[in-house]
Short mmCIF file of C-alpha atoms in Angstrom, two decimals:
data_model
loop_
_atom_site.label_atom_id
_atom_site.label_comp_id
_atom_site.label_asym_id
_atom_site.label_seq_id
_atom_site.Cartn_x
_atom_site.Cartn_y
_atom_site.Cartn_z
CA MET A 1254 -19.22 26.97 -32.94
CA GLU A 1255 -20.43 25.25 -36.10
CA LYS A 1256 -18.32 25.81 -39.21
CA ILE A 1257 -18.91 24.85 -42.81
CA PRO A 1258 -15.59 23.82 -44.43
CA PHE A 1259 -14.45 25.60 -47.57
CA SER A 1260 -11.12 25.65 -49.35
CA HIS A 1261 -8.32 27.87 -48.08
CA ALA A 1262 -8.16 29.68 -51.40
CA ARG A 1263 -11.80 30.68 -51.21
CA ASN A 1264 -11.42 32.00 -47.66
CA VAL A 1265 -8.39 34.06 -48.68
CA PHE A 1266 -10.28 35.43 -51.69
CA SER A 1267 -13.28 36.27 -49.50
CA ARG A 1268 -11.13 38.12 -46.97
CA ALA A 1269 -9.42 40.06 -49.72
CA LYS A 1270 -12.81 41.24 -50.95
CA LEU A 1271 -13.86 42.14 -47.42
CA ARG A 1272 -10.83 44.38 -47.05
CA SER A 1273 -12.07 46.37 -50.02
CA ASN A 1274 -15.14 47.37 -47.97
CA HIS A 1275 -12.96 49.67 -45.88
CA PRO A 1276 -14.13 53.33 -46.17
CA HIS A 1277 -10.78 54.36 -47.69
CA ALA A 1278 -10.73 51.56 -50.30
CA ARG A 1279 -11.10 52.28 -54.00
CA PRO A 1280 -14.62 52.20 -55.52
CA ARG A 1281 -15.94 48.77 -56.53
CA THR A 1282 -16.12 47.92 -60.21
CA SER A 1283 -19.24 46.43 -61.75
CA LEU A 1284 -17.56 43.03 -62.12
CA GLU A 1285 -16.56 43.04 -58.46
CA ARG A 1286 -20.07 43.98 -57.40
CA LYS A 1287 -21.48 41.10 -59.45
CA ALA A 1288 -18.98 38.72 -57.86
CA ASP A 1289 -19.99 39.99 -54.42
CA LEU A 1290 -23.66 39.42 -55.23
CA ARG A 1291 -23.01 35.85 -56.40
CA ALA A 1292 -21.04 35.09 -53.23
CA ASP A 1293 -23.70 36.67 -51.01
CA PHE A 1294 -26.46 34.77 -52.83
CA THR A 1295 -24.73 31.44 -52.16
CA ALA A 1296 -24.00 32.32 -48.55
CA SER A 1297 -27.62 33.39 -47.97
CA LEU A 1298 -28.85 29.95 -49.02
CA VAL A 1299 -26.46 28.27 -46.61
CA VAL A 1300 -27.57 30.52 -43.73
CA PHE A 1301 -31.23 29.93 -44.65
CA LEU A 1302 -30.74 26.16 -44.44
CA VAL A 1303 -29.09 26.54 -41.03
CA ALA A 1304 -31.77 28.96 -39.80
CA VAL A 1305 -34.87 26.86 -40.58
CA PRO A 1306 -34.36 23.98 -38.12
CA LEU A 1307 -32.89 26.26 -35.44
CA SER A 1308 -35.74 28.81 -35.68
CA VAL A 1309 -38.38 26.10 -35.49
CA GLY A 1310 -36.63 24.22 -32.69
CA ILE A 1311 -36.14 27.33 -30.54
CA ALA A 1312 -39.82 28.23 -30.95
CA VAL A 1313 -40.88 24.75 -29.81
CA ALA A 1314 -38.50 24.89 -26.83
CA SER A 1315 -39.81 28.35 -25.92
CA GLY A 1316 -43.40 27.10 -25.78
CA VAL A 1317 -44.70 29.27 -28.65
CA PRO A 1318 -46.04 28.44 -32.13
CA VAL A 1319 -43.27 27.42 -34.52
CA GLU A 1320 -44.22 30.19 -36.96
CA LEU A 1321 -43.09 32.85 -34.46
CA GLY A 1322 -39.53 31.55 -34.67
CA LEU A 1323 -39.61 32.00 -38.45
CA VAL A 1324 -41.11 35.50 -38.08
CA THR A 1325 -38.21 36.50 -35.83
CA GLY A 1326 -35.76 35.11 -38.38
CA VAL A 1327 -37.43 37.12 -41.14
CA VAL A 1328 -37.22 40.34 -39.11
CA GLY A 1329 -33.61 39.59 -38.23
CA GLY A 1330 -32.77 39.31 -41.92
CA LEU A 1331 -34.91 41.93 -43.63
CA LEU A 1332 -34.74 44.67 -40.97
CA THR A 1333 -31.73 44.14 -38.68
CA GLY A 1334 -29.74 42.88 -41.64
CA LEU A 1335 -30.23 46.17 -43.48
CA LEU A 1336 -29.21 48.41 -40.59
CA PRO A 1337 -25.62 49.48 -39.89
CA GLY A 1338 -23.56 47.95 -37.09
CA SER A 1339 -21.97 44.62 -37.85
CA SER A 1340 -21.38 43.74 -41.49
CA LEU A 1341 -21.68 39.95 -41.50
CA GLN A 1342 -23.32 38.67 -38.34
CA VAL A 1343 -26.85 37.25 -38.68
CA SER A 1344 -29.72 37.79 -36.26
CA GLY A 1345 -32.66 35.60 -35.34
CA PRO A 1346 -34.14 33.62 -32.42
CA ALA A 1347 -31.37 32.31 -30.17
CA ALA A 1348 -31.04 29.39 -27.77
CA GLY A 1349 -29.64 31.79 -25.18
CA LEU A 1350 -33.08 33.32 -24.54
CA THR A 1351 -35.10 30.11 -24.76
CA VAL A 1352 -35.25 29.53 -21.01
CA LEU A 1353 -36.23 33.12 -20.23
CA VAL A 1354 -38.93 33.17 -22.93
CA PHE A 1355 -40.37 29.86 -21.73
CA GLU A 1356 -40.60 31.16 -18.14
CA ALA A 1357 -42.13 34.47 -19.30
CA VAL A 1358 -44.78 32.76 -21.43
CA ARG A 1359 -45.63 30.36 -18.62
CA GLU A 1360 -45.99 33.17 -16.05
CA TYR A 1361 -47.53 36.01 -18.09
CA GLY A 1362 -49.07 34.24 -21.09
CA LEU A 1363 -48.29 34.22 -24.80
CA GLY A 1364 -50.15 37.51 -25.35
CA ALA A 1365 -47.75 39.38 -23.06
CA LEU A 1366 -44.66 38.16 -24.92
CA GLY A 1367 -45.03 40.82 -27.61
CA ALA A 1368 -45.21 43.61 -25.02
CA LEU A 1369 -42.10 42.29 -23.25
CA VAL A 1370 -40.07 42.07 -26.46
CA LEU A 1371 -41.33 45.47 -27.67
CA ALA A 1372 -40.27 47.19 -24.45
CA ALA A 1373 -36.91 45.39 -24.48
CA GLY A 1374 -36.30 46.58 -28.04
CA LEU A 1375 -37.03 50.20 -27.13
CA LEU A 1376 -34.67 49.89 -24.17
CA GLN A 1377 -31.94 48.56 -26.47
CA ILE A 1378 -32.42 51.50 -28.83
CA ALA A 1379 -32.13 53.90 -25.90
CA MET A 1380 -28.91 52.20 -24.74
CA GLY A 1381 -27.48 52.48 -28.23
CA VAL A 1382 -28.40 56.15 -28.54
CA LEU A 1383 -26.74 56.79 -25.16
CA ARG A 1384 -23.62 55.02 -26.51
CA LEU A 1385 -23.67 52.26 -23.91
CA GLY A 1386 -22.88 49.49 -26.38
CA ARG A 1387 -19.13 49.57 -25.73
CA TRP A 1388 -19.68 49.02 -22.01
CA PHE A 1389 -20.94 45.50 -22.63
CA ARG A 1390 -17.33 44.60 -23.44
CA ALA A 1391 -16.49 45.26 -19.78
CA ILE A 1392 -18.63 42.35 -18.53
CA SER A 1393 -16.55 39.56 -16.99
CA VAL A 1394 -15.92 36.68 -19.39
CA ALA A 1395 -16.50 34.25 -16.51
CA VAL A 1396 -20.02 35.65 -16.02
CA VAL A 1397 -20.77 35.29 -19.73
CA GLN A 1398 -19.49 31.73 -19.82
CA GLY A 1399 -21.41 30.93 -16.65
CA MET A 1400 -24.56 32.40 -18.20
CA LEU A 1401 -24.13 30.28 -21.32
CA ALA A 1402 -23.41 27.16 -19.27
CA GLY A 1403 -26.49 27.73 -17.12
CA ILE A 1404 -28.64 28.26 -20.20
CA GLY A 1405 -27.17 25.12 -21.74
CA LEU A 1406 -27.94 22.97 -18.70
CA VAL A 1407 -31.51 24.26 -18.32
CA LEU A 1408 -32.10 23.93 -22.06
CA MET A 1409 -30.81 20.36 -22.10
CA ALA A 1410 -32.86 19.39 -19.05
CA GLY A 1411 -36.06 20.71 -20.66
CA GLN A 1412 -35.37 19.15 -24.05
CA LEU A 1413 -34.73 15.71 -22.59
CA TYR A 1414 -38.49 15.58 -22.00
CA ALA A 1415 -39.22 16.62 -25.58
CA LEU A 1416 -36.77 13.92 -26.67
CA ALA A 1417 -39.16 11.36 -25.19
CA ASP A 1418 -42.34 13.17 -26.37
CA ALA A 1419 -43.10 14.16 -22.76
CA ALA A 1420 -44.00 17.53 -21.23
CA PRO A 1421 -41.45 19.13 -18.86
CA PRO A 1422 -42.76 19.64 -15.31
CA GLY A 1423 -41.55 23.22 -14.89
CA GLY A 1424 -38.37 25.25 -14.44
CA GLY A 1425 -34.73 24.27 -14.16
CA LEU A 1426 -34.75 22.50 -10.79
CA ALA A 1427 -38.11 20.83 -11.41
CA ASN A 1428 -36.89 19.50 -14.76
CA LEU A 1429 -33.67 18.18 -13.26
CA GLY A 1430 -35.53 16.59 -10.35
CA GLY A 1431 -37.97 14.88 -12.69
CA LEU A 1432 -35.31 13.17 -14.82
CA PRO A 1433 -35.30 9.88 -12.83
CA GLY A 1434 -39.07 9.60 -13.28
CA LEU A 1435 -38.71 10.46 -16.97
CA LEU A 1436 -36.18 7.65 -17.38
CA VAL A 1437 -38.52 5.12 -15.75
CA ASP A 1438 -41.50 6.24 -17.86
CA THR A 1439 -39.45 6.18 -21.07
CA LEU A 1440 -38.11 2.67 -20.49
CA GLY A 1441 -41.68 1.48 -19.96
CA SER A 1442 -43.07 2.96 -23.20
CA ALA A 1443 -42.29 1.69 -26.70
CA ASP A 1444 -43.46 4.97 -28.29
CA ALA A 1445 -41.21 7.00 -26.00
CA MET A 1446 -38.26 4.76 -26.85
CA CYS A 1447 -38.92 5.35 -30.56
CA ALA A 1448 -38.86 9.12 -30.00
CA VAL A 1449 -35.62 8.86 -28.01
CA ALA A 1450 -34.06 6.81 -30.80
CA VAL A 1451 -34.98 9.53 -33.30
CA GLY A 1452 -33.51 12.26 -31.10
CA VAL A 1453 -30.31 10.35 -30.34
CA GLY A 1454 -29.89 9.58 -34.03
CA THR A 1455 -30.27 13.28 -34.79
CA MET A 1456 -27.52 14.15 -32.30
CA ALA A 1457 -25.25 11.46 -33.75
CA VAL A 1458 -25.64 12.98 -37.22
CA LEU A 1459 -24.86 16.45 -35.85
CA VAL A 1460 -21.63 15.16 -34.32
CA LEU A 1461 -20.51 13.08 -37.31
CA TRP A 1462 -21.73 15.21 -40.22
CA PRO A 1463 -18.91 17.82 -40.17
CA ARG A 1464 -16.36 15.01 -40.54
CA TRP A 1465 -17.79 14.20 -43.98
CA ARG A 1466 -16.39 17.22 -45.77
CA ARG A 1467 -18.13 16.62 -49.07
CA GLY A 1468 -21.55 16.30 -47.45
CA ALA A 1469 -20.95 19.29 -45.19
CA ARG A 1470 -20.26 21.45 -48.26
CA ILE A 1471 -23.71 20.60 -49.62
CA LEU A 1472 -25.88 20.71 -46.48
CA PRO A 1473 -25.36 22.27 -43.02
CA GLY A 1474 -25.33 19.80 -40.14
CA PRO A 1475 -28.65 20.81 -38.47
CA LEU A 1476 -30.58 20.61 -41.73
CA ALA A 1477 -29.03 17.25 -42.67
CA ALA A 1478 -29.79 15.81 -39.22
CA VAL A 1479 -33.43 16.96 -39.22
CA ALA A 1480 -33.94 15.86 -42.84
CA LEU A 1481 -32.59 12.36 -42.15
CA ALA A 1482 -34.67 12.03 -38.98
CA THR A 1483 -37.82 13.19 -40.80
CA THR A 1484 -37.20 10.74 -43.64
CA ALA A 1485 -36.66 7.86 -41.21
CA VAL A 1486 -39.83 8.65 -39.26
CA ALA A 1487 -41.91 8.93 -42.43
CA GLY A 1488 -40.39 5.85 -44.08
CA LEU A 1489 -40.81 3.63 -41.02
CA SER A 1490 -44.13 5.18 -39.89
CA LEU A 1491 -42.81 5.64 -36.38
CA PRO A 1492 -45.31 6.71 -33.68
CA VAL A 1493 -43.63 9.97 -32.67
CA ALA A 1494 -45.01 13.47 -32.19
CA ARG A 1495 -44.68 15.97 -35.02
CA ILE A 1496 -44.76 19.76 -35.16
CA GLN A 1497 -48.16 21.45 -35.23
CA VAL A 1498 -48.51 24.35 -37.69
CA SER A 1499 -51.39 26.83 -37.60
CA GLY A 1500 -50.41 29.32 -40.33
CA LEU A 1501 -48.17 32.37 -40.37
CA LEU A 1502 -50.86 35.05 -40.12
CA ASP A 1503 -52.77 33.18 -37.42
CA ALA A 1504 -49.64 32.95 -35.27
CA VAL A 1505 -48.85 36.67 -35.43
CA GLN A 1506 -50.64 38.36 -32.53
CA PRO A 1507 -49.67 41.98 -31.80
CA PRO A 1508 -49.86 42.90 -28.11
CA GLY A 1509 -53.11 44.52 -26.99
CA SER A 1510 -53.72 47.34 -24.55
CA ARG A 1511 -54.03 44.90 -21.62
CA ASP A 1512 -50.65 43.39 -22.42
CA LEU A 1513 -49.02 46.81 -22.71
CA ALA A 1514 -50.59 47.89 -19.42
CA ARG A 1515 -48.79 45.04 -17.65
CA LEU A 1516 -45.47 46.79 -18.32
CA THR A 1517 -46.07 48.78 -15.13
CA GLU A 1518 -45.76 45.61 -13.00
CA MET A 1519 -42.42 45.16 -11.24
CA GLY A 1520 -42.06 41.50 -12.24
CA VAL A 1521 -42.74 42.33 -15.87
CA LEU A 1522 -40.24 45.20 -15.80
CA GLY A 1523 -37.61 42.83 -14.41
CA THR A 1524 -38.24 40.44 -17.29
CA VAL A 1525 -37.99 43.30 -19.81
CA LEU A 1526 -34.66 44.33 -18.31
CA ALA A 1527 -33.42 40.74 -18.47
CA PHE A 1528 -34.49 40.44 -22.12
CA ALA A 1529 -32.73 43.68 -23.05
CA LEU A 1530 -29.49 43.07 -21.17
CA ILE A 1531 -29.04 39.42 -22.09
CA ALA A 1532 -30.02 39.92 -25.75
CA SER A 1533 -27.66 42.90 -25.99
CA ALA A 1534 -24.79 41.10 -24.33
CA GLU A 1535 -25.21 38.00 -26.49
CA SER A 1536 -25.40 40.10 -29.68
CA LEU A 1537 -22.34 42.19 -28.89
CA PHE A 1538 -20.28 39.21 -27.74
CA SER A 1539 -21.26 37.49 -30.98
CA ALA A 1540 -20.18 40.58 -32.94
CA ALA A 1541 -16.76 40.48 -31.28
CA ALA A 1542 -16.43 36.78 -32.18
CA VAL A 1543 -17.52 37.35 -35.79
CA ASP A 1544 -15.06 40.22 -36.18
CA ARG A 1545 -12.28 37.71 -35.45
CA LEU A 1546 -13.48 35.51 -38.31
CA HIS A 1547 -12.95 38.03 -41.11
CA ASP A 1548 -10.81 41.00 -42.12
CA GLY A 1549 -13.63 43.32 -43.14
CA PRO A 1550 -15.09 46.36 -41.38
CA ARG A 1551 -15.26 46.12 -37.59
CA THR A 1552 -18.52 46.32 -35.66
CA ASP A 1553 -19.82 49.65 -34.39
CA TYR A 1554 -21.24 48.44 -31.07
CA ASP A 1555 -23.61 51.34 -30.51
CA LYS A 1556 -25.10 51.11 -34.02
CA GLU A 1557 -25.39 47.34 -33.67
CA LEU A 1558 -27.25 47.78 -30.39
CA ILE A 1559 -29.69 50.16 -32.12
CA ALA A 1560 -30.14 47.66 -34.97
CA GLN A 1561 -30.89 44.84 -32.53
CA GLY A 1562 -33.31 47.10 -30.65
CA ALA A 1563 -35.13 48.02 -33.86
CA GLY A 1564 -35.47 44.33 -34.71
CA ASN A 1565 -36.85 43.47 -31.28
CA THR A 1566 -39.26 46.41 -31.40
CA VAL A 1567 -40.76 45.05 -34.62
CA CYS A 1568 -40.71 41.46 -33.29
CA GLY A 1569 -42.57 42.66 -30.22
CA ALA A 1570 -45.15 44.50 -32.36
CA LEU A 1571 -45.75 41.20 -34.19
CA GLY A 1572 -45.90 39.14 -30.98
CA ALA A 1573 -42.85 37.10 -32.05
CA LEU A 1574 -39.78 35.77 -30.23
CA PRO A 1575 -36.95 38.14 -29.26
CA LEU A 1576 -33.96 38.19 -31.58
CA THR A 1577 -30.24 38.37 -30.99
CA ALA A 1578 -27.19 37.95 -33.17
CA VAL A 1579 -26.60 34.19 -33.46
CA ILE A 1580 -23.02 32.93 -33.62
CA VAL A 1581 -23.90 29.66 -35.42
CA ARG A 1582 -25.60 31.44 -38.33
CA SER A 1583 -23.02 34.21 -38.37
CA ALA A 1584 -20.11 31.77 -38.54
CA ALA A 1585 -21.88 29.88 -41.31
CA ASN A 1586 -22.37 33.17 -43.17
CA VAL A 1587 -18.67 34.09 -42.98
CA ASN A 1588 -17.42 30.61 -43.81
CA ALA A 1589 -19.80 30.42 -46.78
CA GLY A 1590 -17.97 33.38 -48.36
CA ALA A 1591 -20.37 36.26 -47.60
CA ARG A 1592 -18.90 39.67 -48.42
CA THR A 1593 -21.62 42.20 -47.64
CA LYS A 1594 -24.82 42.49 -45.61
CA ALA A 1595 -26.79 41.37 -48.68
CA SER A 1596 -26.34 37.72 -47.64
CA ARG A 1597 -28.17 38.15 -44.35
CA VAL A 1598 -30.95 40.20 -45.97
CA LEU A 1599 -31.47 37.50 -48.62
CA HIS A 1600 -31.57 34.80 -45.94
CA GLY A 1601 -34.50 36.69 -44.35
CA LEU A 1602 -36.23 36.78 -47.74
CA TRP A 1603 -35.88 33.01 -48.18
CA LEU A 1604 -37.33 32.47 -44.68
CA LEU A 1605 -40.32 34.67 -45.56
CA VAL A 1606 -40.97 32.75 -48.79
CA PHE A 1607 -40.63 29.44 -46.96
CA ALA A 1608 -43.01 30.46 -44.14
CA ALA A 1609 -45.58 31.86 -46.57
CA VAL A 1610 -45.48 29.18 -49.28
CA LEU A 1611 -44.33 25.96 -47.60
CA PRO A 1612 -45.59 25.96 -43.98
CA TRP A 1613 -46.98 22.46 -44.47
CA ALA A 1614 -43.40 21.18 -44.84
CA LEU A 1615 -42.90 21.78 -41.11
CA GLU A 1616 -45.66 19.37 -40.08
CA VAL A 1617 -43.60 16.32 -41.08
CA ILE A 1618 -40.72 17.22 -38.73
CA PRO A 1619 -40.62 15.10 -35.54
CA VAL A 1620 -40.39 17.02 -32.26
CA ALA A 1621 -37.72 14.61 -30.99
CA ALA A 1622 -35.42 15.58 -33.88
CA LEU A 1623 -35.62 19.27 -32.95
CA ALA A 1624 -35.03 18.31 -29.31
CA GLY A 1625 -31.86 16.54 -30.44
CA VAL A 1626 -30.70 19.68 -32.26
CA LEU A 1627 -31.27 21.82 -29.16
CA ILE A 1628 -29.64 19.35 -26.75
CA HIS A 1629 -26.59 19.41 -29.02
CA ALA A 1630 -26.71 23.23 -29.03
CA GLY A 1631 -27.05 23.29 -25.23
CA TRP A 1632 -24.07 20.96 -24.80
CA LYS A 1633 -21.92 23.28 -26.91
CA LEU A 1634 -22.78 26.17 -24.57
CA ILE A 1635 -21.03 24.45 -21.64
CA PRO A 1636 -17.38 25.61 -21.56
CA GLY A 1637 -15.77 22.40 -20.25
CA ARG A 1638 -12.25 23.10 -21.52
CA ASP A 1639 -12.38 26.75 -20.52
CA LEU A 1640 -13.47 25.80 -17.00
CA ALA A 1641 -10.52 23.44 -16.58
CA ARG A 1642 -8.10 26.09 -17.84
CA LEU A 1643 -9.62 28.76 -15.60
CA TRP A 1644 -9.33 26.48 -12.58
CA ARG A 1645 -5.63 26.02 -13.26
CA GLU A 1646 -4.82 29.64 -14.08
CA HIS A 1647 -7.51 31.87 -12.51
CA ARG A 1648 -9.32 29.98 -9.79
CA GLY A 1649 -11.41 33.00 -8.79
CA GLU A 1650 -12.78 33.30 -12.33
CA ALA A 1651 -13.68 29.60 -12.32
CA ILE A 1652 -15.60 30.05 -9.06
CA VAL A 1653 -17.55 32.98 -10.55
CA LEU A 1654 -18.39 30.82 -13.58
CA VAL A 1655 -19.60 27.87 -11.50
CA VAL A 1656 -21.63 30.03 -9.10
CA THR A 1657 -23.30 31.89 -12.00
CA THR A 1658 -24.20 28.58 -13.63
CA GLY A 1659 -25.58 27.10 -10.42
CA ALA A 1660 -27.59 30.23 -9.64
CA ILE A 1661 -29.22 30.18 -13.08
CA VAL A 1662 -30.18 26.51 -12.70
CA THR A 1663 -31.57 26.94 -9.18
CA THR A 1664 -33.28 30.33 -9.57
CA ASN A 1665 -33.70 31.93 -12.99
CA LEU A 1666 -31.62 33.56 -15.70
CA PHE A 1667 -31.90 37.16 -14.51
CA GLU A 1668 -31.12 36.49 -10.85
CA GLY A 1669 -28.30 34.11 -11.78
CA VAL A 1670 -26.58 36.65 -14.04
CA LEU A 1671 -27.08 39.39 -11.44
CA LEU A 1672 -25.42 37.23 -8.76
CA GLY A 1673 -22.57 36.45 -11.15
CA LEU A 1674 -22.00 40.14 -11.86
CA LEU A 1675 -21.98 40.96 -8.15
CA MET A 1676 -19.47 38.19 -7.50
CA ALA A 1677 -17.25 39.41 -10.36
CA ILE A 1678 -17.32 42.97 -8.95
CA ALA A 1679 -16.50 41.74 -5.45
CA LYS A 1680 -13.68 39.60 -6.82
CA ALA A 1681 -12.24 42.55 -8.75
CA ALA A 1682 -12.46 44.76 -5.66
CA TRP A 1683 -10.73 42.10 -3.56
CA GLU A 1684 -7.93 41.57 -6.09
CA THR A 1685 -7.26 45.29 -6.58
CA SER A 1686 -7.21 46.06 -2.85
CA HIS A 1687 -3.67 44.78 -2.26
CA VAL A 1688 -2.17 46.44 0.79
CA HIS A 1689 0.88 45.63 2.93
CA VAL A 1690 3.07 47.14 5.61
CA GLU A 1691 6.80 47.78 5.15
CA THR A 1692 9.06 48.44 8.14
CA VAL A 1693 11.27 51.36 7.16
CA GLY A 1694 13.48 51.06 10.23
CA ALA A 1695 13.65 51.33 13.97
CA LYS A 1696 15.66 54.17 15.55
CA ASP A 1697 15.66 55.42 19.13
CA GLY A 1698 13.08 52.78 19.93
CA VAL A 1699 10.59 54.06 17.34
CA VAL A 1700 9.39 51.75 14.54
CA ARG A 1701 8.79 53.59 11.30
CA ALA A 1702 6.36 51.71 9.04
CA ARG A 1703 4.83 52.53 5.66
CA VAL A 1704 1.49 51.23 4.42
CA LEU A 1705 1.44 50.69 0.64
CA GLY A 1706 -1.28 49.77 -1.88
CA ASN A 1707 -5.06 50.25 -1.85
CA ALA A 1708 -6.72 50.20 1.54
CA ASN A 1709 -10.43 49.43 1.66
CA PHE A 1710 -12.72 47.67 4.10
CA LEU A 1711 -12.19 44.27 2.41
CA ARG A 1712 -8.52 44.27 3.41
CA LEU A 1713 -8.88 46.03 6.77
CA PRO A 1714 -8.70 42.87 8.98
CA LYS A 1715 -5.50 41.74 7.22
CA LEU A 1716 -3.96 45.20 7.49
CA LEU A 1717 -4.68 45.49 11.22
CA ASP A 1718 -3.20 42.01 11.79
CA GLU A 1719 0.03 43.08 10.06
CA LEU A 1720 0.24 46.22 12.16
CA GLU A 1721 -0.25 44.26 15.37
CA GLU A 1722 2.65 41.99 14.43
CA LEU A 1723 5.11 44.92 14.13
CA PRO A 1724 7.97 44.82 16.67
CA ARG A 1725 7.78 47.50 19.39
CA PRO A 1726 11.18 48.25 20.98
CA GLY A 1727 9.51 50.52 23.49
CA HIS A 1728 8.60 53.90 22.06
CA GLY A 1729 5.67 53.11 19.76
CA VAL A 1730 5.13 53.24 15.98
CA GLU A 1731 5.37 56.08 13.51
CA LEU A 1732 2.90 55.18 10.75
CA ASP A 1733 3.32 56.61 7.24
CA LEU A 1734 0.22 56.45 5.02
CA SER A 1735 1.57 58.55 2.15
CA GLY A 1736 2.29 55.41 0.10
CA LEU A 1737 -1.39 54.50 -0.20
CA ARG A 1738 -2.99 55.12 -3.60
CA HIS A 1739 -6.49 54.90 -2.15
CA MET A 1740 -8.01 54.70 1.32
CA ASP A 1741 -11.69 54.53 2.13
CA HIS A 1742 -13.34 56.07 5.18
CA ALA A 1743 -13.44 52.81 7.15
CA CYS A 1744 -9.69 52.30 6.78
CA ARG A 1745 -8.85 55.92 7.63
CA SER A 1746 -10.91 55.76 10.83
CA ALA A 1747 -9.47 52.38 11.87
CA LEU A 1748 -5.84 53.36 11.13
CA SER A 1749 -6.17 56.68 12.91
CA ALA A 1750 -7.53 54.94 15.99
CA TRP A 1751 -4.77 52.31 15.87
CA ALA A 1752 -2.04 54.98 15.49
CA GLU A 1753 -3.34 56.93 18.47
CA ARG A 1754 -3.09 53.82 20.63
CA ASN A 1755 0.41 52.96 19.38
CA ALA A 1756 1.80 56.43 18.67
CA ALA A 1757 5.47 57.36 18.80
CA PRO A 1758 6.25 60.43 20.96
CA ARG A 1759 6.89 62.65 17.91
CA GLY A 1760 3.62 61.90 16.15
CA ALA A 1761 2.00 58.89 14.65
CA VAL A 1762 0.20 59.17 11.35
CA ALA A 1763 1.69 60.86 8.31
CA THR A 1764 -0.61 62.55 5.83
CA GLY A 1765 -2.14 59.92 3.52
CA PRO A 1766 -4.26 60.05 0.36
CA PRO A 1767 -7.76 61.53 0.36
CA VAL A 1768 -10.59 59.25 1.31
CA GLY A 1769 -12.02 57.56 -1.76
CA PRO A 1770 -15.62 57.94 -2.79
#
């Protein structure tokens, strides 16, 4: 997570003001409202400076005109920023959906992107109205981290080609497989080496910039890195590719009737579902993280889901990129001293002015510099430390994370996340189905045994093995199932059959719990 350092006193003052936004707080005075507006104005400029290079870079990585990234940022500020839900998190195009958007544009065309995003937005609104927002908090953290790691790896693999001013060959596996050839081609081309030098320099600035506290107070890291790279390319007249700009109005292409008609196709519907679920999950996870950064009002997850859906509905109508809440911009907003939602609305206004008045300023930005920004962003999505901790403490969670990541890289985002969720559910079912046999005692040659825990088909082989190992003095086993909290039909049938074969003379199976659904 990228943070912009500010003094401790300012953070404490900001949090004190945020507490006053509580519904039971006293009314704000005019002086306090003016102070809030000044703080929000300053924070909006900081977020705007962070948003410009990220919005442009994500659009380039997604294979769409750069203006569409700015359009999504404008909608995220002016529309989603006004709606209730989260007070301080900022929405816009996100790296987490870059891979999915790129694959959708490649398969269905740029014209269909608007229809996909529009349908996903309507689905998000429906989920919010049905109050499903809170259920996203039940998703396994290992699946989320695996999703982010998979996105990070695929994003990095694709942007390594842009780093050398080359075109990626295809999806995740194709990009990874083509890296040796890319290395050979790059080493044999002076122009490609120049582009790589620009991109690597950009990443070096991103890593080192936060350590210079005075500079970091003035400019956010991504903007400083891109500005320095652009200046170096222009000053040295380096032969590297630059962004192509066609104009804001020319880039906006609302979906037509043909594009909307494709929503009946199964493949398109699967992509819509992936857009909606992943954008919703990323937004709500971001909201939970942002809530930990400040002491102000907490997020209403259902209202936030509706706000994100409204934003994506408008983005889809404009043919733009999908939006989510973005943790980098949101953290910058909080750390810059924002107190109300005015900061994120103003940041959308500055993006609109920039896109309308200064689009030519984008044409001087080298593509390799934006690739460096996105490779750095992709690297930060890989939870290296968390994986090591999970492996030590919760090995099953670590396996779910690694499998989810590998599935995303080898297949696609939707199928990878679906496999991760299925693995997490199976793991939870396995861990909660603890069952064991206790020998109560043996009298008159009859072994009395109790089965305790949760008996389902996953644990049935182990349970039968334990029963077979019971001592048999000669008169069979009296089996007591009343200690089971749950027993599915497979276990009841198997245990009944086992008890009949090994029954004591006075009866075998005590009454157990009802069969679970």
